Short mmCIF file of C-alpha atoms and ligand atoms in Angstrom, two decimals:
data_model
loop_
_atom_site.label_atom_id
_atom_site.label_comp_id
_atom_site.label_asym_id
_atom_site.label_seq_id
_atom_site.Cartn_x
_atom_site.Cartn_y
_atom_site.Cartn_z
CA UNK V 1170 146.09 61.77 29.34
CA UNK V 1171 142.40 62.04 30.10
CA UNK V 1172 140.66 64.62 27.96
CA UNK V 1173 136.89 64.22 27.75
CA UNK V 1174 134.73 65.88 25.13
CA UNK V 1175 131.18 66.85 26.08
CA UNK V 1176 129.13 67.89 23.10
CA UNK V 1177 125.54 68.25 21.93
CA UNK V 1178 124.04 65.52 19.77
CA UNK V 1179 121.00 67.36 18.42
CA UNK V 1180 120.27 71.01 17.54
CA UNK V 1181 121.59 72.63 20.72
CA UNK V 1182 120.24 73.35 24.21
CA UNK V 1183 120.48 69.73 25.26
CA UNK V 1184 121.74 70.72 28.72
CA UNK V 1185 125.47 70.76 28.01
CA UNK V 1186 126.05 73.43 30.66
CA UNK V 1187 124.35 71.28 33.30
CA UNK V 1188 126.38 68.17 32.40
CA UNK V 1189 129.71 70.02 32.15
CA UNK V 1190 129.12 71.76 35.48
CA UNK V 1191 128.35 68.43 37.09
CA UNK V 1192 131.38 66.64 35.63
CA UNK V 1193 133.63 69.59 36.44
CA UNK V 1194 133.57 68.48 40.06
CA UNK V 1195 136.26 66.01 39.02
CA UNK V 1196 138.11 68.18 36.49
CA UNK V 1197 141.09 70.51 36.66
CA UNK V 1198 140.25 72.37 33.49
CA UNK V 1199 137.23 73.09 31.27
CA UNK V 1200 137.86 74.35 27.73
CA UNK V 1201 135.25 75.87 25.42
CA UNK V 1202 136.49 74.96 21.94
CA UNK V 1203 134.24 76.73 19.42
CA UNK V 1204 131.39 79.17 18.97
CA UNK V 1205 130.94 82.41 20.84
CA UNK V 1206 128.10 84.11 22.63
CA UNK V 1207 125.57 82.49 20.33
CA UNK V 1208 125.71 79.77 23.01
CA UNK V 1209 123.65 79.90 26.18
CA UNK V 1210 124.62 77.30 28.76
CA UNK V 1211 122.63 77.20 31.97
CA UNK V 1212 124.11 76.14 35.27
CA UNK V 1213 121.79 75.89 38.28
CA UNK V 1214 123.29 75.68 41.76
CA UNK V 1215 120.61 75.78 44.43
CA UNK V 1216 118.70 79.01 43.78
CA UNK V 1217 121.43 80.50 41.62
CA UNK V 1218 120.86 80.36 37.86
CA UNK V 1219 123.88 81.25 35.72
CA UNK V 1220 123.43 81.72 31.99
CA UNK V 1221 126.86 81.41 30.45
CA UNK V 1222 127.58 82.44 26.88
CA UNK V 1223 131.35 82.51 26.43
CA UNK V 1224 132.64 81.51 29.84
CA UNK V 1225 133.14 77.72 30.22
CA UNK V 1226 130.60 76.01 32.46
CA UNK V 1227 133.32 74.83 34.87
CA UNK V 1228 133.84 78.39 36.14
CA UNK V 1229 131.86 77.79 39.34
CA UNK V 1230 134.23 75.07 40.53
CA UNK V 1231 137.08 76.68 42.50
CA UNK V 1232 139.70 74.13 41.39
CA UNK V 1233 138.87 74.49 37.69
CA UNK V 1234 140.89 76.54 35.21
CA UNK V 1235 138.39 77.93 32.69
CA UNK V 1236 139.79 78.22 29.18
CA UNK V 1237 138.37 80.01 26.14
CA UNK V 1238 140.01 78.01 23.37
CA UNK V 1239 141.49 79.07 20.04
CA UNK V 1240 138.48 77.75 18.11
CA UNK V 1241 136.14 80.31 19.65
CA UNK V 1242 135.14 83.69 18.29
CA UNK V 1243 135.16 86.01 21.27
CA UNK V 1244 133.21 89.22 21.75
CA UNK V 1245 135.40 91.09 24.28
CA UNK V 1246 132.87 93.63 25.67
CA UNK V 1247 130.24 90.89 25.99
CA UNK V 1248 132.76 88.69 27.77
CA UNK V 1249 133.52 91.44 30.29
CA UNK V 1250 129.81 91.88 30.97
CA UNK V 1251 129.51 88.15 31.54
CA UNK V 1252 132.48 88.10 33.89
CA UNK V 1253 130.83 90.86 35.92
CA UNK V 1254 127.66 88.78 36.25
CA UNK V 1255 129.69 85.74 37.29
CA UNK V 1256 131.65 87.77 39.85
CA UNK V 1257 128.45 89.28 41.23
CA UNK V 1258 127.53 85.72 42.22
CA UNK V 1259 130.71 85.57 44.29
CA UNK V 1260 132.52 83.37 41.76
CA UNK V 1261 136.16 84.20 41.08
CA UNK V 1262 137.24 84.75 37.47
CA UNK V 1263 140.96 84.84 38.30
CA UNK V 1264 141.51 81.35 36.88
CA UNK V 1265 140.25 82.29 33.41
CA UNK V 1266 142.49 81.90 30.37
CA UNK V 1267 141.82 83.22 26.89
CA UNK V 1268 143.54 81.86 23.82
CA UNK V 1269 145.71 84.46 22.10
CA UNK V 1270 144.80 82.88 18.76
CA UNK V 1271 141.02 82.93 19.24
CA UNK V 1272 139.39 85.32 16.78
CA UNK V 1273 137.41 88.38 17.82
CA UNK V 1274 133.84 89.28 17.00
CA UNK V 1275 134.01 92.91 15.91
CA UNK V 1276 131.21 95.52 15.85
CA UNK V 1277 130.98 95.17 12.06
CA UNK V 1278 130.39 91.41 12.40
CA UNK V 1279 127.29 92.10 14.47
CA UNK V 1280 126.06 94.57 11.89
CA UNK V 1281 126.82 92.20 8.99
CA UNK V 1282 124.99 89.33 10.71
CA UNK V 1283 121.91 91.56 10.96
CA UNK V 1284 122.18 92.90 7.38
CA UNK V 1285 122.85 89.47 5.88
CA UNK V 1286 119.84 87.98 7.66
CA UNK V 1287 117.66 90.84 6.38
CA UNK V 1288 118.97 90.30 2.86
CA UNK V 1289 118.08 86.59 3.00
CA UNK V 1290 114.43 87.55 3.50
CA UNK V 1291 112.20 84.50 3.74
CA UNK V 1292 115.22 82.17 3.64
CA UNK V 1293 116.79 83.75 6.73
CA UNK V 1294 118.73 81.25 8.86
CA UNK V 1295 117.40 82.62 12.14
CA UNK V 1296 120.86 83.29 13.52
CA UNK V 1297 121.39 84.59 17.03
CA UNK V 1298 122.71 87.85 15.46
CA UNK V 1299 125.84 87.64 17.57
CA UNK V 1300 128.13 88.12 14.54
CA UNK V 1301 129.26 84.50 14.55
CA UNK V 1302 129.00 83.75 10.81
CA UNK V 1303 130.76 86.95 9.71
CA UNK V 1304 133.54 86.46 12.32
CA UNK V 1305 134.27 82.91 11.12
CA UNK V 1306 134.05 84.18 7.51
CA UNK V 1307 136.88 86.63 8.22
CA UNK V 1308 138.87 83.90 9.99
CA UNK V 1309 138.62 81.59 6.97
CA UNK V 1310 139.36 84.45 4.60
CA UNK V 1311 142.53 85.16 6.60
CA UNK V 1312 141.60 88.72 7.45
CA UNK V 1313 140.29 88.24 10.98
CA UNK V 1314 141.53 89.93 14.15
CA UNK V 1315 142.67 87.71 16.98
CA UNK V 1316 142.76 88.32 20.73
CA UNK V 1317 146.53 88.82 20.52
CA UNK V 1318 145.99 91.78 18.19
CA UNK V 1319 144.84 93.88 21.16
CA UNK V 1320 147.87 93.27 23.35
CA UNK V 1321 151.65 93.38 23.64
CA UNK V 1322 152.95 90.42 25.48
CA UNK V 1323 155.31 87.89 24.10
CA UNK V 1324 155.99 85.46 26.91
CA UNK V 1325 155.27 88.02 29.63
CA UNK V 1326 151.88 89.00 30.99
CA UNK V 1327 150.02 90.60 28.12
CA UNK V 1328 149.02 94.28 28.29
CA UNK V 1329 146.58 96.24 26.23
CA UNK V 1330 148.30 98.03 23.36
CA UNK V 1331 146.19 100.79 21.85
CA UNK V 1332 148.72 101.38 19.06
CA UNK V 1333 148.91 97.77 18.00
CA UNK V 1334 145.14 97.36 18.12
CA UNK V 1335 144.55 100.57 16.13
CA UNK V 1336 147.07 99.45 13.50
CA UNK V 1337 145.42 96.03 13.14
CA UNK V 1338 141.93 97.52 12.92
CA UNK V 1339 143.22 100.11 10.46
CA UNK V 1340 144.60 97.36 8.24
CA UNK V 1341 141.28 95.54 7.83
CA UNK V 1342 138.73 98.34 8.05
CA UNK V 1343 138.92 99.77 4.49
CA UNK V 1344 137.74 96.45 3.01
CA UNK V 1345 135.00 96.11 5.64
CA UNK V 1346 133.75 99.64 4.98
CA UNK V 1347 133.88 99.06 1.26
CA UNK V 1348 131.66 95.97 1.65
CA UNK V 1349 129.24 97.82 3.92
CA UNK V 1350 129.00 100.72 1.50
CA UNK V 1351 128.70 98.73 -1.73
CA UNK V 1352 126.30 96.05 -0.55
CA UNK V 1353 124.25 97.87 2.04
CA UNK V 1354 124.87 101.61 1.59
CA UNK V 1355 126.07 101.75 5.18
CA UNK V 1356 128.53 104.51 6.21
CA UNK V 1357 130.85 102.07 7.96
CA UNK V 1358 133.12 102.49 11.01
CA UNK V 1359 136.16 104.52 12.00
CA UNK V 1360 139.25 103.04 13.61
CA UNK V 1361 138.80 105.38 16.57
CA UNK V 1362 135.25 104.30 17.33
CA UNK V 1363 136.18 100.63 17.28
CA UNK V 1364 139.28 101.14 19.42
CA UNK V 1365 137.26 103.23 21.91
CA UNK V 1366 134.50 100.61 22.05
CA UNK V 1367 136.92 97.74 22.73
CA UNK V 1368 139.64 99.44 24.81
CA UNK V 1369 138.01 98.96 28.26
CA UNK V 1370 137.40 95.26 27.57
CA UNK V 1371 140.91 94.85 26.18
CA UNK V 1372 142.33 96.37 29.37
CA UNK V 1373 140.24 94.10 31.56
CA UNK V 1374 141.03 90.93 29.59
CA UNK V 1375 144.68 91.49 28.58
CA UNK V 1376 146.32 89.63 31.45
CA UNK V 1377 144.17 86.55 30.70
CA UNK V 1378 145.31 86.30 27.05
CA UNK V 1379 147.92 83.58 26.55
CA UNK V 1380 148.94 80.35 24.83
CA UNK V 1381 146.17 78.21 26.25
CA UNK V 1382 147.31 75.14 24.29
CA UNK V 1383 150.41 75.09 26.48
CA UNK V 1384 148.29 75.16 29.65
CA UNK V 1385 146.11 72.32 28.39
CA UNK V 1386 149.18 70.27 27.49
CA UNK V 1387 150.66 70.80 30.97
CA UNK V 1388 147.45 69.71 32.65
CA UNK V 1389 147.23 66.56 30.50
CA UNK V 1390 150.89 65.71 31.11
CA UNK V 1391 150.19 65.90 34.85
CA UNK V 1392 147.35 63.42 34.38
CA UNK V 1393 144.65 65.96 35.23
CA UNK V 1394 141.11 65.69 33.88
CA UNK V 1395 140.42 68.18 31.11
CA UNK V 1396 136.86 68.67 29.88
CA UNK V 1397 136.30 70.02 26.38
CA UNK V 1398 132.93 71.78 26.29
CA UNK V 1399 131.12 72.03 22.99
CA UNK V 1400 128.60 74.74 22.17
CA UNK V 1401 125.78 74.42 19.65
CA UNK V 1402 125.59 70.80 18.50
CA UNK V 1403 126.10 68.10 15.89
CA UNK V 1404 123.15 69.02 13.68
CA UNK V 1405 124.33 72.67 13.68
CA UNK V 1406 127.89 71.69 12.69
CA UNK V 1407 129.13 73.50 9.57
CA UNK V 1408 130.19 70.20 7.94
CA UNK V 1409 127.83 67.65 9.42
CA UNK V 1410 124.69 69.63 10.20
CA UNK V 1411 121.65 70.61 8.15
CA UNK V 1412 123.63 73.04 5.99
CA UNK V 1413 123.01 75.93 5.38
CA UNK V 1414 120.84 75.99 8.54
CA UNK V 1415 123.87 75.57 10.78
CA UNK V 1416 126.32 77.64 12.73
CA UNK V 1417 129.77 78.47 11.32
CA UNK V 1418 131.95 76.26 13.53
CA UNK V 1419 132.57 72.57 14.29
CA UNK V 1420 130.84 71.49 17.51
CA UNK V 1421 131.41 67.80 16.68
CA UNK V 1422 134.16 65.87 18.46
CA UNK V 1423 136.76 66.45 15.75
CA UNK V 1424 136.34 70.19 16.26
CA UNK V 1425 137.28 69.82 19.91
CA UNK V 1426 140.86 68.86 19.04
CA UNK V 1427 141.27 71.70 16.56
CA UNK V 1428 139.54 74.24 18.78
CA UNK V 1429 141.46 73.42 21.95
CA UNK V 1430 144.80 72.66 20.33
CA UNK V 1431 145.39 69.00 21.21
CA UNK V 1432 145.66 65.72 19.36
CA UNK V 1433 142.94 63.07 19.10
CA UNK V 1434 145.13 60.53 20.93
CA UNK V 1435 144.68 62.63 24.08
CA UNK V 1436 140.91 62.20 24.10
CA UNK V 1437 139.66 59.32 26.17
CA UNK V 1438 135.90 59.80 26.20
CA UNK V 1439 133.32 61.57 24.06
CA UNK V 1440 130.06 62.22 25.91
CA UNK V 1441 127.06 62.99 23.74
CA UNK V 1442 124.46 65.14 25.48
CA UNK V 1443 120.95 64.18 24.36
CA UNK V 1444 117.70 65.80 25.38
CA UNK V 1445 115.17 62.94 25.56
CA UNK V 1446 113.01 64.81 23.06
CA UNK V 1447 114.13 67.35 20.45
CA UNK V 1448 114.20 71.14 20.23
CA UNK V 1449 115.50 73.53 17.64
CA UNK V 1450 115.73 77.34 17.51
CA UNK V 1451 116.05 79.11 14.17
CA UNK V 1452 115.20 77.82 10.72
CA UNK V 1453 115.88 74.49 9.03
CA UNK V 1454 114.61 70.93 8.71
CA UNK V 1455 113.29 69.15 11.80
CA UNK V 1456 111.55 65.86 10.91
CA UNK V 1457 110.02 65.17 14.33
CA UNK V 1458 108.74 68.70 14.95
CA UNK V 1459 105.25 68.75 16.48
CA UNK V 1460 102.82 71.45 15.39
CA UNK V 1461 100.07 70.21 17.66
CA UNK V 1462 98.99 70.37 21.31
CA UNK V 1463 101.73 67.92 22.35
CA UNK V 1464 104.34 70.27 20.81
CA UNK V 1465 102.88 73.20 22.79
CA UNK V 1466 102.80 71.02 25.89
CA UNK V 1467 106.52 70.23 25.50
CA UNK V 1468 107.35 73.94 25.12
CA UNK V 1469 105.43 74.84 28.26
CA UNK V 1470 106.35 71.82 30.35
CA UNK V 1471 110.01 72.21 29.38
CA UNK V 1472 109.96 76.02 29.40
CA UNK V 1473 111.59 75.81 25.99
CA UNK V 1474 112.60 79.42 25.43
CA UNK V 1475 116.12 80.28 24.22
CA UNK V 1476 118.80 80.98 26.82
CA UNK V 1477 120.48 83.53 24.55
CA UNK V 1478 117.71 85.12 22.49
CA UNK V 1479 114.57 84.19 24.44
CA UNK V 1480 113.03 82.74 21.26
CA UNK V 1481 110.42 79.98 21.59
CA UNK V 1482 112.10 76.72 20.72
CA UNK V 1483 110.52 74.36 18.19
CA UNK V 1484 109.84 71.02 19.91
CA UNK V 1485 109.21 67.42 18.92
CA UNK V 1486 109.88 63.76 19.67
CA UNK V 1487 113.33 62.24 19.92
CA UNK V 1488 114.89 61.50 16.52
CA UNK V 1489 116.94 58.33 16.62
CA UNK V 1490 117.85 58.55 12.93
CA UNK V 1491 119.59 61.91 13.43
CA UNK V 1492 121.05 60.60 16.70
CA UNK V 1493 122.53 57.49 15.10
CA UNK V 1494 124.16 59.85 12.64
CA UNK V 1495 125.46 61.93 15.58
CA UNK V 1496 126.92 58.77 17.11
CA UNK V 1497 128.71 58.10 13.82
CA UNK V 1498 130.22 61.57 13.35
CA UNK V 1499 131.23 62.02 17.01
CA UNK V 1500 132.18 58.52 18.11
CA UNK V 1501 130.35 58.85 21.42
CA UNK V 1502 131.61 56.58 24.19
CA UNK V 1503 128.77 57.51 26.55
CA UNK V 1504 125.43 59.27 26.56
CA UNK V 1505 124.21 61.93 28.97
CA UNK V 1506 120.43 61.94 28.69
CA UNK V 1507 118.77 65.13 29.94
CA UNK V 1508 115.30 66.43 30.80
CA UNK V 1509 113.78 63.01 31.42
CA UNK V 1510 111.58 64.69 34.06
CA UNK V 1511 110.00 66.94 31.43
CA UNK V 1512 108.22 64.00 29.79
CA UNK V 1513 106.39 63.07 33.01
CA UNK V 1514 102.65 63.30 32.47
CA UNK V 1515 102.34 61.79 29.00
CA UNK V 1516 100.29 58.65 28.36
CA UNK V 1517 102.69 57.56 25.67
CA UNK V 1518 106.02 58.68 24.25
CA UNK V 1519 107.21 58.35 20.66
CA UNK V 1520 110.63 57.69 19.20
CA UNK V 1521 111.43 58.31 15.55
CA UNK V 1522 113.20 55.18 14.33
CA UNK V 1523 113.19 55.76 10.56
CA UNK V 1524 112.40 58.33 7.87
CA UNK V 1525 109.97 57.85 5.00
CA UNK V 1526 111.54 59.53 1.95
CA UNK V 1527 109.47 61.50 -0.57
CA UNK V 1528 109.46 58.47 -2.92
CA UNK V 1529 107.92 56.30 -0.18
CA UNK V 1530 110.97 54.26 0.75
CA UNK V 1531 111.76 53.92 4.44
CA UNK V 1532 115.34 54.38 5.65
CA UNK V 1533 117.17 54.37 8.97
CA UNK V 1534 120.03 56.40 7.50
CA UNK V 1535 120.30 60.17 7.71
CA UNK V 1536 119.91 61.73 4.23
CA UNK V 1537 122.89 63.90 3.30
CA UNK V 1538 120.69 66.22 1.21
CA UNK V 1539 119.20 68.96 3.40
CA UNK V 1540 116.31 69.44 0.98
CA UNK V 1541 115.38 65.76 1.37
CA UNK V 1542 115.84 66.10 5.14
CA UNK V 1543 113.18 68.84 4.96
CA UNK V 1544 110.76 66.50 3.18
CA UNK V 1545 111.08 63.25 5.11
CA UNK V 1546 108.28 61.96 7.30
CA UNK V 1547 109.18 60.53 10.70
CA UNK V 1548 108.30 56.87 11.33
CA UNK V 1549 107.58 56.32 15.03
CA UNK V 1550 107.70 53.62 17.62
CA UNK V 1551 105.42 54.20 20.62
CA UNK V 1552 106.14 53.33 24.24
CA UNK V 1553 104.13 53.78 27.46
CA UNK V 1554 104.59 57.10 29.24
CA UNK V 1555 104.80 57.80 32.97
CA UNK V 1556 103.16 60.18 35.43
CA UNK V 1557 105.59 60.23 38.36
CA UNK V 1558 107.86 63.19 39.21
CA UNK V 1559 111.37 62.20 40.17
CA UNK V 1560 113.73 65.18 40.57
CA UNK V 1561 115.11 63.45 43.62
CA UNK V 1562 116.05 60.26 41.73
CA UNK V 1563 119.76 59.49 42.14
CA UNK V 1564 119.83 55.80 41.18
CA UNK V 1565 118.49 53.89 38.19
CA UNK V 1566 116.02 52.08 40.40
CA UNK V 1567 114.56 55.44 41.50
CA UNK V 1568 113.21 55.99 37.97
CA UNK V 1569 109.72 54.77 37.02
CA UNK V 1570 109.84 51.56 35.04
CA UNK V 1571 108.46 53.04 31.77
CA UNK V 1572 111.10 55.82 31.97
CA UNK V 1573 113.81 53.20 32.44
CA UNK V 1574 112.51 51.29 29.42
CA UNK V 1575 112.46 54.49 27.35
CA UNK V 1576 116.10 55.34 28.24
CA UNK V 1577 117.18 51.76 27.60
CA UNK V 1578 115.50 51.79 24.18
CA UNK V 1579 117.47 54.94 23.25
CA UNK V 1580 120.76 53.37 24.37
CA UNK V 1581 119.99 50.13 22.51
CA UNK V 1582 119.06 51.85 19.27
CA UNK V 1583 122.20 54.03 19.44
CA UNK V 1584 124.37 51.17 20.67
CA UNK V 1585 126.12 53.46 23.16
CA UNK V 1586 125.88 53.07 26.95
CA UNK V 1587 124.23 55.73 29.10
CA UNK V 1588 126.60 57.33 31.60
CA UNK V 1589 124.20 59.80 33.18
CA UNK V 1590 120.55 60.78 33.21
CA UNK V 1591 119.57 64.30 34.22
CA UNK V 1592 116.24 64.58 36.02
CA UNK V 1593 116.11 68.30 36.80
CA UNK V 1594 117.92 71.57 36.13
CA UNK V 1595 119.77 71.68 39.44
CA UNK V 1596 123.41 70.57 39.48
CA UNK V 1597 122.69 67.48 41.58
CA UNK V 1598 119.46 66.38 39.89
CA UNK V 1599 121.17 63.49 38.19
CA UNK V 1600 121.43 59.72 38.05
CA UNK V 1601 125.08 58.80 37.44
CA UNK V 1602 125.53 55.30 36.03
CA UNK V 1603 129.17 55.65 35.08
CA UNK V 1604 131.48 58.62 35.49
CA UNK V 1605 133.20 59.29 32.16
CA UNK V 1606 136.10 61.03 33.93
P1 GDP B 3079 122.84 74.01 26.70
O1 GDP B 3079 122.89 75.12 25.70
O2 GDP B 3079 123.00 72.67 26.04
O3 GDP B 3079 123.79 74.19 27.84
O4 GDP B 3079 121.36 74.02 27.30
P2 GDP B 3079 120.53 75.32 27.79
O5 GDP B 3079 121.10 75.77 29.09
O6 GDP B 3079 120.42 76.32 26.71
O7 GDP B 3079 119.09 74.70 27.95
C1 GDP B 3079 118.85 73.66 28.80
C2 GDP B 3079 117.79 74.08 29.82
O8 GDP B 3079 117.35 72.93 30.49
C3 GDP B 3079 118.33 74.99 30.89
O9 GDP B 3079 117.30 75.83 31.31
C4 GDP B 3079 118.72 74.02 32.00
O10 GDP B 3079 118.71 74.63 33.28
C5 GDP B 3079 117.65 73.00 31.89
N1 GDP B 3079 117.96 71.62 32.24
C6 GDP B 3079 119.14 70.93 32.06
N2 GDP B 3079 118.97 69.64 32.42
C7 GDP B 3079 117.69 69.51 32.82
C8 GDP B 3079 116.90 68.42 33.27
O11 GDP B 3079 117.34 67.28 33.34
N3 GDP B 3079 115.59 68.69 33.59
C9 GDP B 3079 115.05 69.91 33.48
N4 GDP B 3079 113.79 70.07 33.80
N5 GDP B 3079 115.76 70.96 33.03
C10 GDP B 3079 117.05 70.76 32.71
P1 IMO B 3080 123.92 76.25 22.70
O1 IMO B 3080 125.40 76.14 22.87
C1 IMO B 3080 120.59 76.36 19.88
C2 IMO B 3080 121.36 78.29 16.02
C3 IMO B 3080 120.63 79.58 15.71
C4 IMO B 3080 120.53 79.46 14.19
C5 IMO B 3080 121.85 78.80 13.81
C6 IMO B 3080 122.92 79.78 13.35
O2 IMO B 3080 123.23 77.04 23.74
O3 IMO B 3080 123.30 74.90 22.45
P2 IMO B 3080 124.48 81.52 14.63
O4 IMO B 3080 124.12 82.69 15.49
O5 IMO B 3080 125.31 80.51 15.31
O6 IMO B 3080 125.04 81.94 13.30
O7 IMO B 3080 123.04 80.83 14.29
O8 IMO B 3080 122.29 78.11 14.97
N1 IMO B 3080 122.13 78.30 17.29
C7 IMO B 3080 121.76 77.65 18.38
N2 IMO B 3080 120.65 76.93 18.66
N3 IMO B 3080 121.57 76.46 20.81
C8 IMO B 3080 122.70 77.15 20.53
O9 IMO B 3080 123.76 77.14 21.36
C9 IMO B 3080 122.82 77.81 19.30
N4 IMO B 3080 123.77 78.59 18.74
C10 IMO B 3080 123.34 78.87 17.50
O10 IMO B 3080 119.38 79.64 16.33
O11 IMO B 3080 119.50 78.56 13.85
MG1 MG B 3081 121.74 76.74 25.10
#
């Protein structure tokens, strides 16, 4: 029963979309298992650049069923807009399935995200303002609205039900409006305006809403390859990341089982996607961040601007302390290294192999205290850089020797084998050493 998890090992934007799209060639199903349209996953096919936010990155493969899993928080109007963009590229969205138990991002979640960030002032988290935190808050508080709350269906094809949706919205809105009024002096929302805003999307999406866990189980029982696509990443995980500078879901491998609705015994491989340097958008500790010309060079060379919000990403050297921690909490069976080409042109490259703590001691272990994480100093190892450009590399031996040594050093320090190395944004710009599926 070959399910394969593909998830980010750092602070996001590692190139998960690229890796999932590539692997999807051999998959029957791709399932997004958490997050919402805070994600931005880029898929490049020839001259076509697709920026996916809620739609799984396998959508471009005709044989792939694309599933939005129960662990996601879905913004229905934004999803419809995204489907239109995908269809405009000539890609069919007929084989798209949306979990009936996935929660919805509501208009008041977007507003609350904005107001809560404003209220945090100088300690703002730098969220994507897509309503993710407030939507997961309502889920955990057991007052969220789920995709099934918009439709009538049972075991037949689901249809939009205005009455049901209005009743569900009506049941939760008084508390929401009370919060908006008391904390922010905001007039709040009416049931009618929310139903009107979501009705067209509900109509468009209704027939896709179903028990996706059942579909996944059927595929696995037939021995088909199922890819579980993580959004965000390990260091943004609500439990394992640099809390509170995290997202509100579980991108780590354990979250894949919960968010897709399958058991851990069905997972065969866990692929950790690692950018060969580090980037982070939003606030929070980042020990290897560079505030110098090399940092600016990485931003420009790598065009490190957010796929979702367009924000300039913070950039720095690879952090093997945080990555060893990511190996521990995810149980990676293989590594997909990305953006190796971006480092071409440096005389030397640095790898953070330890942290110096505020009291002067040096450790190779990730500190569980976020405040300490914000104070550590990175201890580096230096290796020779390389000048060659190698987008066309398809085999290990096509890579310059110093780049090979750099990749090998990462694999050795993490004690996990490399399965693929991405050398460009395009779907086929990749050196495959071992197919994990
Ligand atoms: P994701 O959120 O993890 O899917 O990553 P993003 O799509 O947000 O950001 C990764 C960016 O790097 C996108 O613009 C990709 O097209 C691009 N990309 C992915 N792999 C490579 C690579 O190996 N080399 C280069 N130069 N760009 C890459
Ligand atoms: P992909 O899937 C990078 C960051 C935000 C912020 C924090 C919380 O493309 O890798 P949220 O809106 O989730 O409440 O924001 O998490 N963040 C991401 N950073 N890539 C992402 O997704 C991210 N999704 C959220 O910048 O710091
Ligand atoms: Mg991204």
